[in-house]
Tab-separated table of C-alpha atoms in Angstrom:
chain	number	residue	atom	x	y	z
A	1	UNK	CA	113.142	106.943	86.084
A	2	UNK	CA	114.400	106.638	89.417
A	3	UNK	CA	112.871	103.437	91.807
A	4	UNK	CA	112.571	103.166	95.133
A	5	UNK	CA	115.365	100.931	96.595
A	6	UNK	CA	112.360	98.677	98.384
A	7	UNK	CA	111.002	97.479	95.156
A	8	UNK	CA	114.133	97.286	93.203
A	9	UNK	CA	115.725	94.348	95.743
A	10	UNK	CA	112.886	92.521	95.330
A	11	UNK	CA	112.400	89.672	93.238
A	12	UNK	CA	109.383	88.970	91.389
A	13	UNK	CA	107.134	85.968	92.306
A	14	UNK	CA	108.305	83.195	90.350
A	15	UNK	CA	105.403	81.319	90.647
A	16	UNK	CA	102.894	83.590	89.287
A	17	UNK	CA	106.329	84.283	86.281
A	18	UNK	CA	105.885	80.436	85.113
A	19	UNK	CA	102.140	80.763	85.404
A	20	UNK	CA	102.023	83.763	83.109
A	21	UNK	CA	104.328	81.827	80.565
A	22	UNK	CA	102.519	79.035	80.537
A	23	UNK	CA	99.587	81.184	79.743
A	24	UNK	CA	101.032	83.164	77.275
A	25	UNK	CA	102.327	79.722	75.323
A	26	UNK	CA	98.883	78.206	75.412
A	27	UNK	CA	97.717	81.375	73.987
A	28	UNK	CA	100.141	81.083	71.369
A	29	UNK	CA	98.905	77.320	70.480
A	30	UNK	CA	100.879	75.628	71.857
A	31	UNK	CA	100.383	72.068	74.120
A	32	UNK	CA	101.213	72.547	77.617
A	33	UNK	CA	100.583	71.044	80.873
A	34	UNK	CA	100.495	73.615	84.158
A	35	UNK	CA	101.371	72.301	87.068
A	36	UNK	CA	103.024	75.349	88.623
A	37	UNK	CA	99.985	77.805	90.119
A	38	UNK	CA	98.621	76.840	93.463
A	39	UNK	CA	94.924	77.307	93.013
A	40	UNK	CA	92.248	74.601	92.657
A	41	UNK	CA	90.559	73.798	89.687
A	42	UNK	CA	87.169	74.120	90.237
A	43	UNK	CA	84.679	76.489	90.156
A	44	UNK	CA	83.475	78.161	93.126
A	45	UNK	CA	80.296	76.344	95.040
A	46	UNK	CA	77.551	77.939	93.363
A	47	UNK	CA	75.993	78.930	96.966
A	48	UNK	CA	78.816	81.013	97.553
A	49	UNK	CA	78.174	82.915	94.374
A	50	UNK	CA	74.423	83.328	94.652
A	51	UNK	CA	75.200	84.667	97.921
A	52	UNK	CA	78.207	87.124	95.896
A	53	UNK	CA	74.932	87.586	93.451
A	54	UNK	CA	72.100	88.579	95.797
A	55	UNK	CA	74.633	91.129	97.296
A	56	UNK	CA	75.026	92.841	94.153
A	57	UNK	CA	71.545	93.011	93.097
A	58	UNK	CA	69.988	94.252	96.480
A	59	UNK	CA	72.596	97.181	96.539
A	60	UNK	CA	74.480	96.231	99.570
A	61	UNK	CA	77.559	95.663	97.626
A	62	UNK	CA	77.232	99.046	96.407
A	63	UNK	CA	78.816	101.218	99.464
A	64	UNK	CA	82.284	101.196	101.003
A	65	UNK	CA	82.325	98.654	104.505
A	66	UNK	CA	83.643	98.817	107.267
A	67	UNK	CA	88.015	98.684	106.939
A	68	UNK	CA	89.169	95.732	108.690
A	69	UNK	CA	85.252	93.833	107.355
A	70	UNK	CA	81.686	93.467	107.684
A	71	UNK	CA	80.623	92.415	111.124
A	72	UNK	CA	78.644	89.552	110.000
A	73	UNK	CA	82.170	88.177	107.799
A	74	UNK	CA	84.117	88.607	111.380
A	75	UNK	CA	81.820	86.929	113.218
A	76	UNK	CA	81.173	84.404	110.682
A	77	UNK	CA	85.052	83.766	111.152
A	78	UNK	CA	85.192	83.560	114.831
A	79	UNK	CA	82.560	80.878	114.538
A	80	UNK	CA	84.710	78.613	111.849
A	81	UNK	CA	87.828	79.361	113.911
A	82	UNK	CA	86.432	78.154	117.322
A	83	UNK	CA	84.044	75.126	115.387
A	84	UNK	CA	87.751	74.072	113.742
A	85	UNK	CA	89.834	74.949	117.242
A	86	UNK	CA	87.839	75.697	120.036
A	87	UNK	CA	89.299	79.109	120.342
A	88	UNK	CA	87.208	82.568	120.436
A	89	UNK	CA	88.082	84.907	118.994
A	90	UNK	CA	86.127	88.111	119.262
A	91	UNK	CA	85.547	90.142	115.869
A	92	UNK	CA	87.636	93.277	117.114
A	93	UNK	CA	90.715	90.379	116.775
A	94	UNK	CA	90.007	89.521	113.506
A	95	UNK	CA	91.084	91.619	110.154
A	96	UNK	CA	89.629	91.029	106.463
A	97	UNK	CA	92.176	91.868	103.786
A	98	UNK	CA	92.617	91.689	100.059
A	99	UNK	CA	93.398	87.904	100.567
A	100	UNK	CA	95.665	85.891	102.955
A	101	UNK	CA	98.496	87.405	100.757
A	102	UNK	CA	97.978	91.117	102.178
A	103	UNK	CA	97.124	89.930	105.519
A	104	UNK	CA	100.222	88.810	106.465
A	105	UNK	CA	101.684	91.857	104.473
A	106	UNK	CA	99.863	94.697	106.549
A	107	UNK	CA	101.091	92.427	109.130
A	108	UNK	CA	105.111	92.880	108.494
A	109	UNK	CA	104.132	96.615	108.126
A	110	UNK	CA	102.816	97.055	111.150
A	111	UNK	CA	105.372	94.504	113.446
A	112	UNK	CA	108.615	95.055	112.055
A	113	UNK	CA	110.777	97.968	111.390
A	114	UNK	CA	114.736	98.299	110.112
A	115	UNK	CA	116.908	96.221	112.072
A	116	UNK	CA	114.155	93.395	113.213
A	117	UNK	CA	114.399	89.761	111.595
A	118	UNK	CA	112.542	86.956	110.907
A	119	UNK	CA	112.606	83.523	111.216
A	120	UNK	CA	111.761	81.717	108.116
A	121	UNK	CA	112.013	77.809	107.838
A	122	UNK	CA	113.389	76.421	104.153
A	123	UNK	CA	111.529	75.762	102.065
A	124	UNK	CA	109.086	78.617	101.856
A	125	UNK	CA	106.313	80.262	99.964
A	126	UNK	CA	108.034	82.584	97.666
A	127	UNK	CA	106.081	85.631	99.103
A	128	UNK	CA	107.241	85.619	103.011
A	129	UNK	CA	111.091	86.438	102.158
A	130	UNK	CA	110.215	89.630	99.643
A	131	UNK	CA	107.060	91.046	102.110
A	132	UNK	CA	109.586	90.864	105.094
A	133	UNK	CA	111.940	93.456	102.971
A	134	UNK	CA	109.558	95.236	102.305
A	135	UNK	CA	108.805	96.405	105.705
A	136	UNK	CA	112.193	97.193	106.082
A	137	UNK	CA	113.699	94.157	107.847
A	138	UNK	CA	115.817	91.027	107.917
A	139	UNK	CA	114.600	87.656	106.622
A	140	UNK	CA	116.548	84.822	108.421
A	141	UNK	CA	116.681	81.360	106.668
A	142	UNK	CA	116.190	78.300	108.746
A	143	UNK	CA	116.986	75.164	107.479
A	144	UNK	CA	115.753	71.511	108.706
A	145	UNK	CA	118.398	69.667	110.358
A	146	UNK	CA	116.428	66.194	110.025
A	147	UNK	CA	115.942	67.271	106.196
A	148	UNK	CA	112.213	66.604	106.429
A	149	UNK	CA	111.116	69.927	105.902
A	150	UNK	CA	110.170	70.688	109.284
A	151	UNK	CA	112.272	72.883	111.618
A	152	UNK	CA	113.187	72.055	115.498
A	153	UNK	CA	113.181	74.007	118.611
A	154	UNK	CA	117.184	73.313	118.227
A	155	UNK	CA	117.380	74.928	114.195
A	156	UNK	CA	115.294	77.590	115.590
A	157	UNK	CA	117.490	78.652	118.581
A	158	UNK	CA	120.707	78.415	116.579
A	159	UNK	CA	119.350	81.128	113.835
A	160	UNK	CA	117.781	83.585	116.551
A	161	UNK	CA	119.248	86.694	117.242
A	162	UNK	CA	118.330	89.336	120.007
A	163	UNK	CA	116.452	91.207	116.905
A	164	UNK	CA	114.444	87.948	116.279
A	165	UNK	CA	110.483	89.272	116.371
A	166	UNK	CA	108.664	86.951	114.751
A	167	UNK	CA	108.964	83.515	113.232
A	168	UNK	CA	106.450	82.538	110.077
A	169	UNK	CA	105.198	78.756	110.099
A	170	UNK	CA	103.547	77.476	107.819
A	171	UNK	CA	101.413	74.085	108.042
A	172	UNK	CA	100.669	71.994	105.741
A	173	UNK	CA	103.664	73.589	104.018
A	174	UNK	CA	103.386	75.282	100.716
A	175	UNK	CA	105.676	74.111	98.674
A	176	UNK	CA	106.075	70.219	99.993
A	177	UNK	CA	102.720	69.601	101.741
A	178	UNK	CA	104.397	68.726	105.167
A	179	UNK	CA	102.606	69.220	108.558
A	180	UNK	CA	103.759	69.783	111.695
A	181	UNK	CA	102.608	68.009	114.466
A	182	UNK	CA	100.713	68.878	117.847
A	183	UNK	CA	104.287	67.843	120.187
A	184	UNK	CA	106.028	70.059	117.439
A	185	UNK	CA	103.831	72.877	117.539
A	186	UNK	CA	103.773	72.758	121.281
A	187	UNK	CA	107.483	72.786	121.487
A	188	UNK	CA	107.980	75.557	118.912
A	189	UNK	CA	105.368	77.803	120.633
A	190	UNK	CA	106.654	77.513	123.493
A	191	UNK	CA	109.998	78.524	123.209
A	192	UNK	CA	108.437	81.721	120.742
A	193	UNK	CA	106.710	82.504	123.904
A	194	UNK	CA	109.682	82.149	126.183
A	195	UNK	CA	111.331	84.210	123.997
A	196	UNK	CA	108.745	86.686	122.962
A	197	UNK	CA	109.151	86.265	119.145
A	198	UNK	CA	105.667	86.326	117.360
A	199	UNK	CA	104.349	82.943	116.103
A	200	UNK	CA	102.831	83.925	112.352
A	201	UNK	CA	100.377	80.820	111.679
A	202	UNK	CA	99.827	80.531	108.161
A	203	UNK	CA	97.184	77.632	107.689
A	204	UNK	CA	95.499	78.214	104.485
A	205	UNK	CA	95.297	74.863	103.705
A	206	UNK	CA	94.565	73.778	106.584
A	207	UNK	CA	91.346	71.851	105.131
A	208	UNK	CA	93.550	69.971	102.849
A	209	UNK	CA	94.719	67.366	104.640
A	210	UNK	CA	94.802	63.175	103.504
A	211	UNK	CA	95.006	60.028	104.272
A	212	UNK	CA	94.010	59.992	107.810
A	213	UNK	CA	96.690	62.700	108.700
A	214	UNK	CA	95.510	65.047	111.982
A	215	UNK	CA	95.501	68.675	111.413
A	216	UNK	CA	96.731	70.643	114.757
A	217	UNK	CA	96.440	74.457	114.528
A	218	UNK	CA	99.041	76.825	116.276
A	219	UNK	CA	96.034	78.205	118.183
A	220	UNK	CA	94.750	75.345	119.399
A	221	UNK	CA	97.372	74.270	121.668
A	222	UNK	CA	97.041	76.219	124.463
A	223	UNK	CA	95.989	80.032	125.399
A	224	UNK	CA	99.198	81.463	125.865
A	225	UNK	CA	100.543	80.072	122.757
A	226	UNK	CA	97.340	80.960	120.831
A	227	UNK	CA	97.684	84.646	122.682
A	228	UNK	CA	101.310	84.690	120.962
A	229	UNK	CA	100.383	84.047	117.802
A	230	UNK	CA	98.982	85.753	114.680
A	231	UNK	CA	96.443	83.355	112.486
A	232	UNK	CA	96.428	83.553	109.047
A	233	UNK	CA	93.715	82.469	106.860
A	234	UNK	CA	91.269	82.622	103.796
A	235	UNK	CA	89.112	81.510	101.407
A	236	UNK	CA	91.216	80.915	98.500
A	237	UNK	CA	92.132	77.366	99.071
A	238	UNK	CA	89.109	75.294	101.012
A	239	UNK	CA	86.611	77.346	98.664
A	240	UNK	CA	87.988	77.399	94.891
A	241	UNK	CA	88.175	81.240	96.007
A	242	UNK	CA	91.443	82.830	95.007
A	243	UNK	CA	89.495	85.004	92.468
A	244	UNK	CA	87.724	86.806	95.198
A	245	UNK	CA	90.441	87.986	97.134
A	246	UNK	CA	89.232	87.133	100.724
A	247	UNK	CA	92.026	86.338	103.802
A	248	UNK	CA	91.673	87.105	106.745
A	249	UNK	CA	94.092	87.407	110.209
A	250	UNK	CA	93.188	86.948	113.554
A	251	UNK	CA	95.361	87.402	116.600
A	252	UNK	CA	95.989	89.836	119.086
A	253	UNK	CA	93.712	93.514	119.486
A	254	UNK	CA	96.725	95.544	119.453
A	255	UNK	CA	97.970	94.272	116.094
A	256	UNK	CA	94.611	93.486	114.523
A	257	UNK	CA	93.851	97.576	115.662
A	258	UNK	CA	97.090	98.990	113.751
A	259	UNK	CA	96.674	96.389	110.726
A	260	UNK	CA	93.560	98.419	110.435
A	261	UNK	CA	94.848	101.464	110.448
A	262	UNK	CA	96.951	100.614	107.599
A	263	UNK	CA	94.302	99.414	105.348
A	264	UNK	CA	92.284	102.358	106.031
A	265	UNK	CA	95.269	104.012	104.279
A	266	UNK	CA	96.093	101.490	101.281
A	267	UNK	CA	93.437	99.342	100.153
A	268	UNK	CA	90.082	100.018	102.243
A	269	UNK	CA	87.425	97.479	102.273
A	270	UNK	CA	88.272	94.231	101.034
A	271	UNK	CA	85.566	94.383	98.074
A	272	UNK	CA	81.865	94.411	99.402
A	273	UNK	CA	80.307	91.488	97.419
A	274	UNK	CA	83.227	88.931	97.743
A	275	UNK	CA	82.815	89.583	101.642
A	276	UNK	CA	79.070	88.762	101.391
A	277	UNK	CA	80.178	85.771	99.811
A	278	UNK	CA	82.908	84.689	102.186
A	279	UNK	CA	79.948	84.934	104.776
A	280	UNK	CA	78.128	81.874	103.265
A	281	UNK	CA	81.751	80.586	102.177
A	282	UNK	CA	82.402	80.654	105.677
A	283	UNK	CA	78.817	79.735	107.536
A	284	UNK	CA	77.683	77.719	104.572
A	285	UNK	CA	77.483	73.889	104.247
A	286	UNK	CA	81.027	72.674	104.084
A	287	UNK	CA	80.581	69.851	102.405
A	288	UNK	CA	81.992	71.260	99.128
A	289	UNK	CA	85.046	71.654	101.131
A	290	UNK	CA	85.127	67.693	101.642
A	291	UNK	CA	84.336	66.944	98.110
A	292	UNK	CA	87.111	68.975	96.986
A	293	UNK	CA	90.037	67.584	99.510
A	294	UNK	CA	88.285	63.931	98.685
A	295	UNK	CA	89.655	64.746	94.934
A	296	UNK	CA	92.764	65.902	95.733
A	297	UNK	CA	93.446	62.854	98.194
A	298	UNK	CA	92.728	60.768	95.373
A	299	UNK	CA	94.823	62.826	92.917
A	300	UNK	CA	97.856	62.999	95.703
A	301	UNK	CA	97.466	58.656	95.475
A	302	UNK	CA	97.464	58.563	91.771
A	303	UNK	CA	100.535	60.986	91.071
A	304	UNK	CA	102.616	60.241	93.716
A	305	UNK	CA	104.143	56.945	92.661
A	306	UNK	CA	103.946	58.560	88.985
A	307	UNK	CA	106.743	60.980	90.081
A	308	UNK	CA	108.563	58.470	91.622
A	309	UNK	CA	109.208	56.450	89.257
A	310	UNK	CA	110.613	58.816	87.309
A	311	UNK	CA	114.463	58.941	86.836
A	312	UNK	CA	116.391	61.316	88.764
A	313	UNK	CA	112.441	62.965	90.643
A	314	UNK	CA	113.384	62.068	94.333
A	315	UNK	CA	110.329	62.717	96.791
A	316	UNK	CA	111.257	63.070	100.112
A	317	UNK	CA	108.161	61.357	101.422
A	318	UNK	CA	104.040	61.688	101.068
A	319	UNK	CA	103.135	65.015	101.559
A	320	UNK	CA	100.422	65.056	104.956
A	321	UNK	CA	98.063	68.424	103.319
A	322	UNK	CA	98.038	71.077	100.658
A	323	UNK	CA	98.163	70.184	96.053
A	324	UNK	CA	102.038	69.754	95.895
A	325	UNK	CA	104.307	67.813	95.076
A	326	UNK	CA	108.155	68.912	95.877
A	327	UNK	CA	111.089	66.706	94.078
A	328	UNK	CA	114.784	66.587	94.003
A	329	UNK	CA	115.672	66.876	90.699
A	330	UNK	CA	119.030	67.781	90.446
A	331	UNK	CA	119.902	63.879	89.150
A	332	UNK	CA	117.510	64.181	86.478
A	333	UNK	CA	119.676	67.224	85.470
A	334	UNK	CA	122.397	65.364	85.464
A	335	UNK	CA	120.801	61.921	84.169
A	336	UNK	CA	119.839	65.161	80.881
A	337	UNK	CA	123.601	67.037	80.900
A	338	UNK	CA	122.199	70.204	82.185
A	339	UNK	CA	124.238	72.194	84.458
A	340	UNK	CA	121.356	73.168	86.482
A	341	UNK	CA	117.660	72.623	87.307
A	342	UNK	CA	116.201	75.987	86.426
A	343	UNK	CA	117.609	75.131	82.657
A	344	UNK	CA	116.288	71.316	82.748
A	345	UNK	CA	112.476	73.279	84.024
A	346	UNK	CA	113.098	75.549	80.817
A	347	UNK	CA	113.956	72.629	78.744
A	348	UNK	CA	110.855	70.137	79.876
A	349	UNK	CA	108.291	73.363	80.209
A	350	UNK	CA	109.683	74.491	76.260
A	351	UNK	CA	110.222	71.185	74.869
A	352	UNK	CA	107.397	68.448	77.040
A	353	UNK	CA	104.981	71.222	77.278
A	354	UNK	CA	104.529	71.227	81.302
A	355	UNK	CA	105.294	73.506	83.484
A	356	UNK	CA	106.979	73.142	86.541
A	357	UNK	CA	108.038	75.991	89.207
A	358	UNK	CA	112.057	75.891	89.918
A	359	UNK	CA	112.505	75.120	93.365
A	360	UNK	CA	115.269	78.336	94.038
A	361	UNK	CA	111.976	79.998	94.510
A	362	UNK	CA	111.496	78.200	97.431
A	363	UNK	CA	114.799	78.332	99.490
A	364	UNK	CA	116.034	74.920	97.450
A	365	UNK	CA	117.301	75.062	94.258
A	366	UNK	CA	117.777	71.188	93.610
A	367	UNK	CA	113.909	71.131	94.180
A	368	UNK	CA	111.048	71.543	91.629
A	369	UNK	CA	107.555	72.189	92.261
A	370	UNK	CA	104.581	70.241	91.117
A	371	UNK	CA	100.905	71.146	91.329
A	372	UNK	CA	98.514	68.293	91.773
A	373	UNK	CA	95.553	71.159	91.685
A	374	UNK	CA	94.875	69.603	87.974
A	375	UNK	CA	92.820	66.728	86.237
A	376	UNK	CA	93.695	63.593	86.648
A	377	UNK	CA	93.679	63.476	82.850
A	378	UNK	CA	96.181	66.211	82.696
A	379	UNK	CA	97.957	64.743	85.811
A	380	UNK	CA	98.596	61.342	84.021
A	381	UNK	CA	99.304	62.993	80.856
A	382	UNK	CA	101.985	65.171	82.727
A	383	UNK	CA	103.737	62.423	84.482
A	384	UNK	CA	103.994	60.473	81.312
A	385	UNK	CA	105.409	63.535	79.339
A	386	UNK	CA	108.268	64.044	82.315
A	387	UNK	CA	109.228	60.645	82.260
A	388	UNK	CA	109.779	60.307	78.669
A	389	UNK	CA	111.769	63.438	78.343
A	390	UNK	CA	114.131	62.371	81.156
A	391	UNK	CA	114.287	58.484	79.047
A	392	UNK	CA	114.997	60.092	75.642
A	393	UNK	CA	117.235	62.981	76.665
């Protein structure tokens, strides 16, 4: 059976490949740890579900919605958006999608065609590289010359190319928790304006921050910046949402107006009664949304100097936001006599029972990922299984 060329150069997420493993071996009986998905562990805020609830039993989740979202979701948006940045955004800017993950997809669709590129910075969530072929163009690595996971103005302007149209930052930084900060983002945006390359904003966990670290949103720092850039959002992360399939992007009419168009022709209506829950998600008390980033701050402090200890785990420094942890490993491979770190991943995940997500995935292949989104129980448990494998082997 004959595939399209699109699909068959692009790789599978290897995130959601360990996660299905992992799922598949506990199935099976067997004693594993997960720390490779990205999604919290706990349950959505029961108001958010009631809400979800009372939708479905009134009817109103019963009928197709409007494409790009229900009024009252948009506006509901806006409001968070200018409470969190003091920007408005009106609701004909704003597009509801089958979570964050097909917003910024419809987006590539609808920006780029054969022959544009993209700026991504290393690492990167696995997704941005594979969505950016799939609409056809060019994704253009950018690494970090001051190797702290944060690009410059300078790595930037050295991987830019007259085809350059858009540039995808993402802060805090899935997979290493980094953040940028307000002099960076103002430097960065302004040379994307002066050089009219779209600024993608991906801040889905941008409630997820510790430690007394200051969150600064692309849109925030001024309106011509904000006017160059596409936000990207969602409920998966503050809410314990990712079930529910709600993101969200908000940007400029002409974009938002053809990202519609497209979802009239591939998905429709993000689905009705996650929408009316995303409403009180969104308009609801957010305290929830404290309680949960309290418990990750406090797992963040507890595992952190776990994995450092470790022999060979090299951490970079504290991550500022987001559930992850993102080591050098490649001297525990070598501290084990494996001649790389996908096969010391296989052997810990087959042999230690947890999983861990190979950092190749990312842009970095010495790298391993590590998701704190987990008990403290299984946390401690994890750290103590890593560390023995790397003594004994």
């Amino acid at each position: 059976m004959h595939l399209a060329k699109r699909i068959v150069n692009v790789a599978p997420s290897a995130t959601l490949a360990i996660s299905n493993l992992t799922k598949q071996m506990k199935a099976a009986g067997e004693d594993v740890i997960d720390l490779s998905i990205g999604q919290p562990d706990f349950p959505t805020p029961k108001p958010i579900a009631e809400a979800a609830k009372a939708a479905i039993d009134s009817g109103a989740a019963s009928y197709y919605l409007p494409t790009t979202g229900l009024l009252a979701l948009r506006e509901a948006i806006s409001a968070r958006i200018a409470a969190q940045n003091h920007v408005h955004y009106d609701p004909s800017q704003i597009v509801v999608t089958t979570g964050a993950k097909f917003a910024l997809y419809s987006l590539f669709q609808v920006l780029l065609d054969p022959g544009d590129d993209v700026l991504i910075p290393v690492p990167y969530w696995v997704s941005y590289v594979e969505m950016v072929r799939l609409a056809s163009a060019t994704p253009r690595l950018v690494n970090s010359s001051a190797q702290n996971f944060k690009v410059s103005v300078d790595d930037l302007e050295a991987a830019r190319t007259p085809h350059t149209r858009a540039i995808v930052l993402n802060s805090p930084q899935n997979p290493t928790g980094a953040m940028y900060t307000r002099t960076e983002l103002t430097q960065i945006g302004n040379w994307a304006l002066k050089h009219d390359i779209l600024v993608v904003a991906d801040e889905i966990y941008r409630d997820l921050v510790y430690n007394g670290a200051t969150f600064t949103s692309m849109v925030a720092i001024d309106p011509a910046i904000s006017a160059n850039t596409v936000l990207i959002g969602g409920v998966s992360k503050s809410y314990a949402m990712t079930g529910w399939r709600i993101g969200y992007a908000a940007g400029p009419a002409k974009l938002m107006k053809a990202m519609g168009t497209l979802l009239g022709h591939s998905t429709g209506n993000a689905t009705a009664a996650a929408q009316y829950a995303a409403i009180e998600a969104f308009g609801g008390s957010q305290a929830p949304v404290e309680t949960m980033r309290q418990a990750f701050e406090q797992r963040l402090n507890l595992i952190y100097p776990l994995i450092q200890q470790i022999p060979g785990f090299e951490l970079l420094g504290k991550p500022s936001g987001a559930f992850y942890l993102f080591a050098n490993v490649k001297r525990a491979a070598q501290l084990t006599n494996f001649g790389s770190v996908d096969d010391l991943l296989a052997a810990i995940l087959k042999d230690a029972g947890v999983a861990l997500v190979p950092g190749r995935a990312f842009g970095l292949p010495d790298y391993a990922r590590l998701s704190y989104a987990a008990s403290v129980t299984d946390l401690t448990e994890a750290a103590k299984r890593l560390s023995a494998y790397i003594h004994n082997n």
